[in-house]
Amino acid sequence: MKTILEKIKDIRTQKGVSQDFIAEKLKIEQPSYGLIENGKRKLKYSTLEQIALALDMHVIDIITYPDVYVKRSQSQHEINATLTIQLNEKKREEVLKIVLGDENYKVLQHG
């Protein structure tokens, strides 16, 4: 199973998007983005959201890539309703570890 970082790189490459383009959207320098994509700097969830936006995708579709979770025809309200889960903090961590796998969960942990 590929990590989220590997999926981001695959998607970016498939779409013909450069690291410079993503870095510009994140308002950081390309070398800094390269460190994120190569796993040498932590990927925060907020950064993943910005990367998804730059790639014209939803975060869940990056996580589940190559499968598509969110249909293009869904409204933002439908997407939010689908993705919203109210759990206490401990339960949320357990669910995320199961859904994402330990390695992907570690990548997304806030520092």
CSV table of N, CA, C and O in Angstrom, one decimal, residues 8-109:
chain,number,residue,atom,x,y,z
A,8,ILE,N,0.5,11.5,-3.5
A,8,ILE,CA,0.6,12.9,-3.9
A,8,ILE,C,1.5,13.0,-5.1
A,8,ILE,O,1.2,13.6,-6.1
A,9,LYS,N,2.7,12.4,-5.0
A,9,LYS,CA,3.7,12.5,-6.1
A,9,LYS,C,3.1,11.8,-7.3
A,9,LYS,O,3.3,12.4,-8.4
A,10,ASP,N,2.5,10.7,-7.2
A,10,ASP,CA,1.9,10.0,-8.4
A,10,ASP,C,0.8,10.9,-9.0
A,10,ASP,O,0.8,11.0,-10.3
A,11,ILE,N,-0.1,11.5,-8.2
A,11,ILE,CA,-1.1,12.3,-8.7
A,11,ILE,C,-0.5,13.5,-9.4
A,11,ILE,O,-0.9,13.9,-10.5
A,12,ARG,N,0.4,14.2,-8.7
A,12,ARG,CA,1.0,15.4,-9.3
A,12,ARG,C,1.7,15.1,-10.6
A,12,ARG,O,1.5,15.8,-11.6
A,13,THR,N,2.4,14.0,-10.7
A,13,THR,CA,3.1,13.6,-11.9
A,13,THR,C,2.1,13.3,-13.0
A,13,THR,O,2.2,13.7,-14.2
A,14,GLN,N,1.1,12.5,-12.7
A,14,GLN,CA,0.0,12.1,-13.7
A,14,GLN,C,-0.7,13.4,-14.2
A,14,GLN,O,-1.0,13.4,-15.4
A,15,LYS,N,-0.9,14.4,-13.4
A,15,LYS,CA,-1.6,15.6,-13.8
A,15,LYS,C,-0.6,16.6,-14.5
A,15,LYS,O,-1.0,17.6,-15.0
A,16,GLY,N,0.7,16.2,-14.5
A,16,GLY,CA,1.6,17.1,-15.2
A,16,GLY,C,1.9,18.4,-14.4
A,16,GLY,O,2.2,19.4,-15.0
A,17,VAL,N,1.7,18.3,-13.1
A,17,VAL,CA,1.9,19.5,-12.2
A,17,VAL,C,3.3,19.4,-11.6
A,17,VAL,O,3.7,18.4,-11.1
A,18,SER,N,4.0,20.6,-11.6
A,18,SER,CA,5.3,20.6,-11.0
A,18,SER,C,5.3,20.9,-9.5
A,18,SER,O,4.3,21.4,-9.0
A,19,GLN,N,6.4,20.5,-8.9
A,19,GLN,CA,6.6,20.9,-7.5
A,19,GLN,C,6.6,22.4,-7.3
A,19,GLN,O,6.0,22.9,-6.3
A,20,ASP,N,7.1,23.1,-8.3
A,20,ASP,CA,7.1,24.6,-8.2
A,20,ASP,C,5.6,25.1,-8.2
A,20,ASP,O,5.3,26.0,-7.4
A,21,PHE,N,4.7,24.5,-9.0
A,21,PHE,CA,3.3,25.0,-9.0
A,21,PHE,C,2.7,24.7,-7.6
A,21,PHE,O,2.0,25.6,-7.1
A,22,ILE,N,2.9,23.5,-7.0
A,22,ILE,CA,2.3,23.2,-5.7
A,22,ILE,C,2.9,24.2,-4.7
A,22,ILE,O,2.2,24.7,-3.8
A,23,ALA,N,4.2,24.3,-4.7
A,23,ALA,CA,4.9,25.2,-3.7
A,23,ALA,C,4.3,26.6,-3.8
A,23,ALA,O,4.1,27.3,-2.8
A,24,GLU,N,4.1,27.1,-5.0
A,24,GLU,CA,3.5,28.4,-5.2
A,24,GLU,C,2.1,28.5,-4.6
A,24,GLU,O,1.8,29.5,-3.9
A,25,LYS,N,1.3,27.5,-4.8
A,25,LYS,CA,0.0,27.5,-4.2
A,25,LYS,C,0.0,27.4,-2.6
A,25,LYS,O,-0.8,28.0,-2.0
A,26,LEU,N,1.1,26.8,-2.1
A,26,LEU,CA,1.2,26.7,-0.7
A,26,LEU,C,1.9,27.9,-0.1
A,26,LEU,O,2.1,28.0,1.1
A,27,LYS,N,2.4,28.8,-1.0
A,27,LYS,CA,3.2,30.0,-0.6
A,27,LYS,C,4.4,29.7,0.1
A,27,LYS,O,4.8,30.3,1.2
A,28,ILE,N,5.1,28.6,-0.4
A,28,ILE,CA,6.4,28.2,0.1
A,28,ILE,C,7.4,28.1,-1.1
A,28,ILE,O,6.9,28.0,-2.2
A,29,GLU,N,8.7,27.9,-0.8
A,29,GLU,CA,9.6,27.7,-1.8
A,29,GLU,C,9.6,26.2,-2.3
A,29,GLU,O,9.3,25.3,-1.5
A,30,GLN,N,10.0,25.9,-3.5
A,30,GLN,CA,10.0,24.6,-4.0
A,30,GLN,C,10.8,23.6,-3.2
A,30,GLN,O,10.4,22.5,-2.9
A,31,PRO,N,12.0,24.0,-2.7
A,31,PRO,CA,12.8,23.1,-1.9
A,31,PRO,C,12.1,22.6,-0.6
A,31,PRO,O,12.2,21.5,-0.2
A,32,SER,N,11.3,23.6,-0.1
A,32,SER,CA,10.5,23.3,1.1
A,32,SER,C,9.4,22.3,0.8
A,32,SER,O,9.2,21.3,1.6
A,33,TYR,N,8.8,22.5,-0.4
A,33,TYR,CA,7.8,21.5,-0.8
A,33,TYR,C,8.4,20.1,-1.1
A,33,TYR,O,7.8,19.1,-0.7
A,34,GLY,N,9.5,20.2,-1.7
A,34,GLY,CA,10.2,18.9,-2.0
A,34,GLY,C,10.5,18.1,-0.7
A,34,GLY,O,10.4,16.9,-0.7
A,35,LEU,N,10.9,18.8,0.4
A,35,LEU,CA,11.1,18.1,1.6
A,35,LEU,C,9.8,17.5,2.2
A,35,LEU,O,9.9,16.4,2.7
A,36,ILE,N,8.7,18.1,2.0
A,36,ILE,CA,7.4,17.6,2.4
A,36,ILE,C,7.1,16.3,1.6
A,36,ILE,O,6.8,15.3,2.1
A,37,GLU,N,7.2,16.5,0.3
A,37,GLU,CA,6.8,15.4,-0.6
A,37,GLU,C,7.7,14.1,-0.4
A,37,GLU,O,7.3,13.0,-0.6
A,38,ASN,N,9.0,14.4,-0.1
A,38,ASN,CA,9.9,13.3,0.1
A,38,ASN,C,10.0,12.8,1.6
A,38,ASN,O,10.8,12.0,1.9
A,39,GLY,N,9.1,13.3,2.4
A,39,GLY,CA,9.0,12.8,3.8
A,39,GLY,C,10.0,13.3,4.7
A,39,GLY,O,10.1,12.8,5.9
A,40,LYS,N,10.8,14.3,4.4
A,40,LYS,CA,11.8,14.9,5.2
A,40,LYS,C,11.2,16.0,6.1
A,40,LYS,O,11.9,16.4,7.0
A,41,ARG,N,10.0,16.4,5.8
A,41,ARG,CA,9.3,17.4,6.6
A,41,ARG,C,7.9,16.9,6.8
A,41,ARG,O,7.3,16.4,5.9
A,42,LYS,N,7.4,17.1,8.0
A,42,LYS,CA,6.0,16.6,8.3
A,42,LYS,C,5.0,17.2,7.4
A,42,LYS,O,5.0,18.4,7.2
A,43,LEU,N,4.1,16.3,7.0
A,43,LEU,CA,2.9,16.8,6.3
A,43,LEU,C,1.8,17.0,7.3
A,43,LEU,O,1.3,16.0,7.9
A,44,LYS,N,1.4,18.2,7.4
A,44,LYS,CA,0.2,18.5,8.3
A,44,LYS,C,-1.1,18.4,7.5
A,44,LYS,O,-1.1,18.6,6.3
A,45,TYR,N,-2.1,18.1,8.2
A,45,TYR,CA,-3.4,18.0,7.6
A,45,TYR,C,-3.8,19.2,6.8
A,45,TYR,O,-4.3,19.2,5.7
A,46,SER,N,-3.5,20.4,7.4
A,46,SER,CA,-3.8,21.7,6.7
A,46,SER,C,-3.1,21.8,5.4
A,46,SER,O,-3.6,22.3,4.4
A,47,THR,N,-1.8,21.3,5.4
A,47,THR,CA,-1.0,21.4,4.2
A,47,THR,C,-1.6,20.4,3.1
A,47,THR,O,-1.7,20.7,1.9
A,48,LEU,N,-2.0,19.2,3.6
A,48,LEU,CA,-2.7,18.2,2.7
A,48,LEU,C,-3.9,18.8,2.1
A,48,LEU,O,-4.2,18.6,0.9
A,49,GLU,N,-4.7,19.6,2.8
A,49,GLU,CA,-5.9,20.3,2.3
A,49,GLU,C,-5.5,21.2,1.2
A,49,GLU,O,-6.1,21.3,0.1
A,50,GLN,N,-4.4,22.0,1.4
A,50,GLN,CA,-4.0,22.9,0.4
A,50,GLN,C,-3.4,22.2,-0.9
A,50,GLN,O,-3.7,22.7,-2.0
A,51,ILE,N,-2.7,21.1,-0.7
A,51,ILE,CA,-2.2,20.3,-1.8
A,51,ILE,C,-3.4,19.8,-2.6
A,51,ILE,O,-3.4,19.8,-3.8
A,52,ALA,N,-4.4,19.3,-1.9
A,52,ALA,CA,-5.6,18.7,-2.6
A,52,ALA,C,-6.3,19.8,-3.4
A,52,ALA,O,-6.6,19.6,-4.6
A,53,LEU,N,-6.4,21.0,-2.9
A,53,LEU,CA,-7.0,22.1,-3.6
A,53,LEU,C,-6.1,22.5,-4.8
A,53,LEU,O,-6.7,22.7,-5.9
A,54,ALA,N,-4.8,22.5,-4.7
A,54,ALA,CA,-3.9,22.8,-5.8
A,54,ALA,C,-4.0,21.7,-6.9
A,54,ALA,O,-3.9,22.0,-8.1
A,55,LEU,N,-4.3,20.5,-6.5
A,55,LEU,CA,-4.5,19.4,-7.5
A,55,LEU,C,-5.9,19.2,-8.0
A,55,LEU,O,-6.2,18.3,-8.7
A,56,ASP,N,-6.8,20.1,-7.5
A,56,ASP,CA,-8.2,20.1,-7.9
A,56,ASP,C,-8.8,18.7,-7.5
A,56,ASP,O,-9.5,18.1,-8.3
A,57,MET,N,-8.6,18.4,-6.2
A,57,MET,CA,-9.1,17.1,-5.7
A,57,MET,C,-9.6,17.3,-4.3
A,57,MET,O,-9.3,18.4,-3.7
A,58,HIS,N,-10.3,16.3,-3.8
A,58,HIS,CA,-10.6,16.3,-2.4
A,58,HIS,C,-9.6,15.5,-1.6
A,58,HIS,O,-9.0,14.6,-2.1
A,59,VAL,N,-9.4,15.8,-0.3
A,59,VAL,CA,-8.4,15.1,0.5
A,59,VAL,C,-8.7,13.6,0.5
A,59,VAL,O,-7.8,12.8,0.4
A,60,ILE,N,-9.9,13.3,0.7
A,60,ILE,CA,-10.3,11.8,0.7
A,60,ILE,C,-9.9,11.1,-0.6
A,60,ILE,O,-9.5,9.9,-0.5
A,61,ASP,N,-9.9,11.8,-1.7
A,61,ASP,CA,-9.6,11.1,-3.0
A,61,ASP,C,-8.0,11.0,-3.1
A,61,ASP,O,-7.6,10.0,-3.7
A,62,ILE,N,-7.3,11.8,-2.4
A,62,ILE,CA,-5.8,11.6,-2.3
A,62,ILE,C,-5.6,10.4,-1.4
A,62,ILE,O,-4.8,9.5,-1.8
A,63,ILE,N,-6.2,10.3,-0.3
A,63,ILE,CA,-6.1,9.2,0.6
A,63,ILE,C,-6.4,7.9,0.0
A,63,ILE,O,-5.7,6.9,0.2
A,64,THR,N,-7.5,7.9,-0.8
A,64,THR,CA,-8.0,6.6,-1.3
A,64,THR,C,-7.5,6.3,-2.8
A,64,THR,O,-7.8,5.3,-3.4
A,65,TYR,N,-6.7,7.2,-3.3
A,65,TYR,CA,-6.1,7.1,-4.7
A,65,TYR,C,-5.5,5.7,-4.9
A,65,TYR,O,-4.9,5.2,-4.0
A,66,PRO,N,-5.8,5.1,-6.0
A,66,PRO,CA,-6.5,5.6,-7.2
A,66,PRO,C,-8.0,5.5,-7.2
A,66,PRO,O,-8.6,5.9,-8.2
A,67,ASP,N,-8.6,5.0,-6.2
A,67,ASP,CA,-10.1,5.0,-6.1
A,67,ASP,C,-10.6,6.4,-5.9
A,67,ASP,O,-9.9,7.3,-5.3
A,68,VAL,N,-11.8,6.7,-6.4
A,68,VAL,CA,-12.4,8.0,-6.2
A,68,VAL,C,-13.5,7.9,-5.2
A,68,VAL,O,-14.4,7.1,-5.4
A,69,TYR,N,-13.5,8.6,-4.2
A,69,TYR,CA,-14.5,8.5,-3.1
A,69,TYR,C,-15.6,9.6,-3.3
A,69,TYR,O,-16.7,9.3,-3.1
A,70,VAL,N,-15.2,10.8,-3.7
A,70,VAL,CA,-16.1,11.9,-3.9
A,70,VAL,C,-16.4,12.0,-5.4
A,70,VAL,O,-15.6,12.2,-6.2
A,71,LYS,N,-17.7,11.9,-5.7
A,71,LYS,CA,-18.1,12.0,-7.1
A,71,LYS,C,-18.2,13.5,-7.4
A,71,LYS,O,-18.5,14.3,-6.6
A,72,ARG,N,-17.8,13.8,-8.6
A,72,ARG,CA,-17.7,15.2,-9.1
A,72,ARG,C,-19.1,15.9,-9.0
A,72,ARG,O,-19.2,17.1,-8.8
A,73,SER,N,-20.2,15.2,-9.1
A,73,SER,CA,-21.5,15.7,-9.0
A,73,SER,C,-22.0,16.0,-7.6
A,73,SER,O,-23.0,16.7,-7.5
A,74,GLN,N,-21.3,15.6,-6.6
A,74,GLN,CA,-21.7,15.8,-5.2
A,74,GLN,C,-21.5,17.3,-4.8
A,74,GLN,O,-20.5,17.9,-5.2
A,75,SER,N,-22.5,17.8,-4.1
A,75,SER,CA,-22.3,19.2,-3.6
A,75,SER,C,-21.4,19.2,-2.4
A,75,SER,O,-21.2,18.2,-1.8
A,76,GLN,N,-20.9,20.4,-2.0
A,76,GLN,CA,-20.0,20.4,-0.9
A,76,GLN,C,-20.8,20.0,0.4
A,76,GLN,O,-20.2,19.4,1.2
A,77,HIS,N,-22.1,20.3,0.5
A,77,HIS,CA,-22.9,19.9,1.6
A,77,HIS,C,-22.9,18.4,1.7
A,77,HIS,O,-22.8,17.8,2.8
A,78,GLU,N,-23.1,17.7,0.6
A,78,GLU,CA,-23.2,16.2,0.6
A,78,GLU,C,-21.9,15.6,1.0
A,78,GLU,O,-21.8,14.7,1.7
A,79,ILE,N,-20.8,16.3,0.5
A,79,ILE,CA,-19.4,15.8,0.8
A,79,ILE,C,-19.2,15.9,2.3
A,79,ILE,O,-18.7,15.0,3.0
A,80,ASN,N,-19.5,17.1,2.9
A,80,ASN,CA,-19.3,17.3,4.3
A,80,ASN,C,-20.1,16.3,5.1
A,80,ASN,O,-19.6,15.8,6.1
A,81,ALA,N,-21.4,16.1,4.7
A,81,ALA,CA,-22.2,15.2,5.5
A,81,ALA,C,-21.6,13.8,5.4
A,81,ALA,O,-21.7,13.0,6.4
A,82,THR,N,-21.1,13.4,4.3
A,82,THR,CA,-20.5,12.1,4.1
A,82,THR,C,-19.3,11.9,5.0
A,82,THR,O,-19.0,10.8,5.5
A,83,LEU,N,-18.5,12.9,5.0
A,83,LEU,CA,-17.2,12.8,5.7
A,83,LEU,C,-17.2,13.2,7.2
A,83,LEU,O,-16.2,12.9,7.9
A,84,THR,N,-18.3,13.8,7.7
A,84,THR,CA,-18.3,14.2,9.1
A,84,THR,C,-18.6,13.0,10.0
A,84,THR,O,-19.6,12.3,9.8
A,85,ILE,N,-17.7,12.8,10.9
A,85,ILE,CA,-17.9,11.7,12.0
A,85,ILE,C,-17.6,12.4,13.3
A,85,ILE,O,-16.5,13.0,13.5
A,86,GLN,N,-18.5,12.4,14.2
A,86,GLN,CA,-18.3,12.9,15.5
A,86,GLN,C,-17.8,11.8,16.5
A,86,GLN,O,-18.6,11.0,16.8
A,87,LEU,N,-16.6,11.9,16.9
A,87,LEU,CA,-16.0,10.9,17.8
A,87,LEU,C,-15.2,11.6,18.8
A,87,LEU,O,-14.6,12.7,18.5
A,88,ASN,N,-15.0,11.0,20.0
A,88,ASN,CA,-14.1,11.6,20.9
A,88,ASN,C,-12.7,11.4,20.4
A,88,ASN,O,-12.4,10.6,19.5
A,89,GLU,N,-11.7,12.1,20.9
A,89,GLU,CA,-10.3,12.1,20.4
A,89,GLU,C,-9.7,10.7,20.3
A,89,GLU,O,-9.1,10.4,19.3
A,90,LYS,N,-9.8,9.9,21.3
A,90,LYS,CA,-9.2,8.6,21.3
A,90,LYS,C,-9.8,7.7,20.2
A,90,LYS,O,-9.1,7.1,19.5
A,91,LYS,N,-11.2,7.8,20.1
A,91,LYS,CA,-11.8,7.0,19.1
A,91,LYS,C,-11.5,7.4,17.7
A,91,LYS,O,-11.3,6.6,16.8
A,92,ARG,N,-11.3,8.8,17.5
A,92,ARG,CA,-11.0,9.3,16.2
A,92,ARG,C,-9.6,8.8,15.8
A,92,ARG,O,-9.4,8.4,14.6
A,93,GLU,N,-8.7,8.7,16.7
A,93,GLU,CA,-7.3,8.2,16.4
A,93,GLU,C,-7.4,6.7,16.0
A,93,GLU,O,-6.7,6.3,15.0
A,94,GLU,N,-8.2,6.0,16.7
A,94,GLU,CA,-8.3,4.5,16.4
A,94,GLU,C,-8.9,4.4,15.0
A,94,GLU,O,-8.4,3.6,14.2
A,95,VAL,N,-9.9,5.1,14.6
A,95,VAL,CA,-10.6,5.1,13.3
A,95,VAL,C,-9.6,5.5,12.2
A,95,VAL,O,-9.5,4.8,11.2
A,96,LEU,N,-8.9,6.6,12.5
A,96,LEU,CA,-8.0,7.1,11.4
A,96,LEU,C,-6.8,6.0,11.2
A,96,LEU,O,-6.4,5.8,10.1
A,97,LYS,N,-6.4,5.4,12.3
A,97,LYS,CA,-5.3,4.4,12.1
A,97,LYS,C,-5.8,3.2,11.3
A,97,LYS,O,-5.1,2.7,10.5
A,98,ILE,N,-7.1,2.8,11.5
A,98,ILE,CA,-7.7,1.7,10.8
A,98,ILE,C,-7.9,2.1,9.3
A,98,ILE,O,-7.5,1.3,8.4
A,99,VAL,N,-8.4,3.3,9.1
A,99,VAL,CA,-8.7,3.7,7.7
A,99,VAL,C,-7.5,4.0,6.9
A,99,VAL,O,-7.3,3.6,5.8
A,100,LEU,N,-6.5,4.7,7.5
A,100,LEU,CA,-5.4,5.2,6.8
A,100,LEU,C,-4.2,4.3,6.9
A,100,LEU,O,-3.3,4.3,6.1
A,101,GLY,N,-4.1,3.4,7.9
A,101,GLY,CA,-3.0,2.6,8.2
A,101,GLY,C,-2.0,3.4,9.1
A,101,GLY,O,-2.0,4.6,9.1
A,102,ASP,N,-1.2,2.7,9.8
A,102,ASP,CA,-0.3,3.4,10.8
A,102,ASP,C,0.6,4.4,10.1
A,102,ASP,O,0.8,5.5,10.6
A,103,GLU,N,1.3,4.0,9.0
A,103,GLU,CA,2.2,4.9,8.4
A,103,GLU,C,1.6,6.2,7.9
A,103,GLU,O,2.1,7.3,8.1
A,104,ASN,N,0.4,6.1,7.2
A,104,ASN,CA,-0.2,7.3,6.8
A,104,ASN,C,-0.7,8.1,7.9
A,104,ASN,O,-0.7,9.3,7.9
A,105,TYR,N,-1.2,7.5,9.0
A,105,TYR,CA,-1.6,8.2,10.2
A,105,TYR,C,-0.5,9.0,10.8
A,105,TYR,O,-0.6,10.2,11.1
A,106,LYS,N,0.7,8.4,10.9
A,106,LYS,CA,1.9,9.1,11.4
A,106,LYS,C,2.2,10.3,10.6
A,106,LYS,O,2.6,11.3,11.1
A,107,VAL,N,2.1,10.2,9.2
A,107,VAL,CA,2.4,11.3,8.4
A,107,VAL,C,1.5,12.5,8.6
A,107,VAL,O,1.9,13.6,8.6
A,108,LEU,N,0.2,12.2,8.9
A,108,LEU,CA,-0.7,13.2,9.1
A,108,LEU,C,-0.8,13.8,10.5
A,108,LEU,O,-1.5,14.7,10.8
A,109,GLN,N,-0.1,13.2,11.5
A,109,GLN,CA,-0.2,13.7,12.8
A,109,GLN,C,0.3,15.1,12.9
A,109,GLN,O,1.3,15.5,12.2
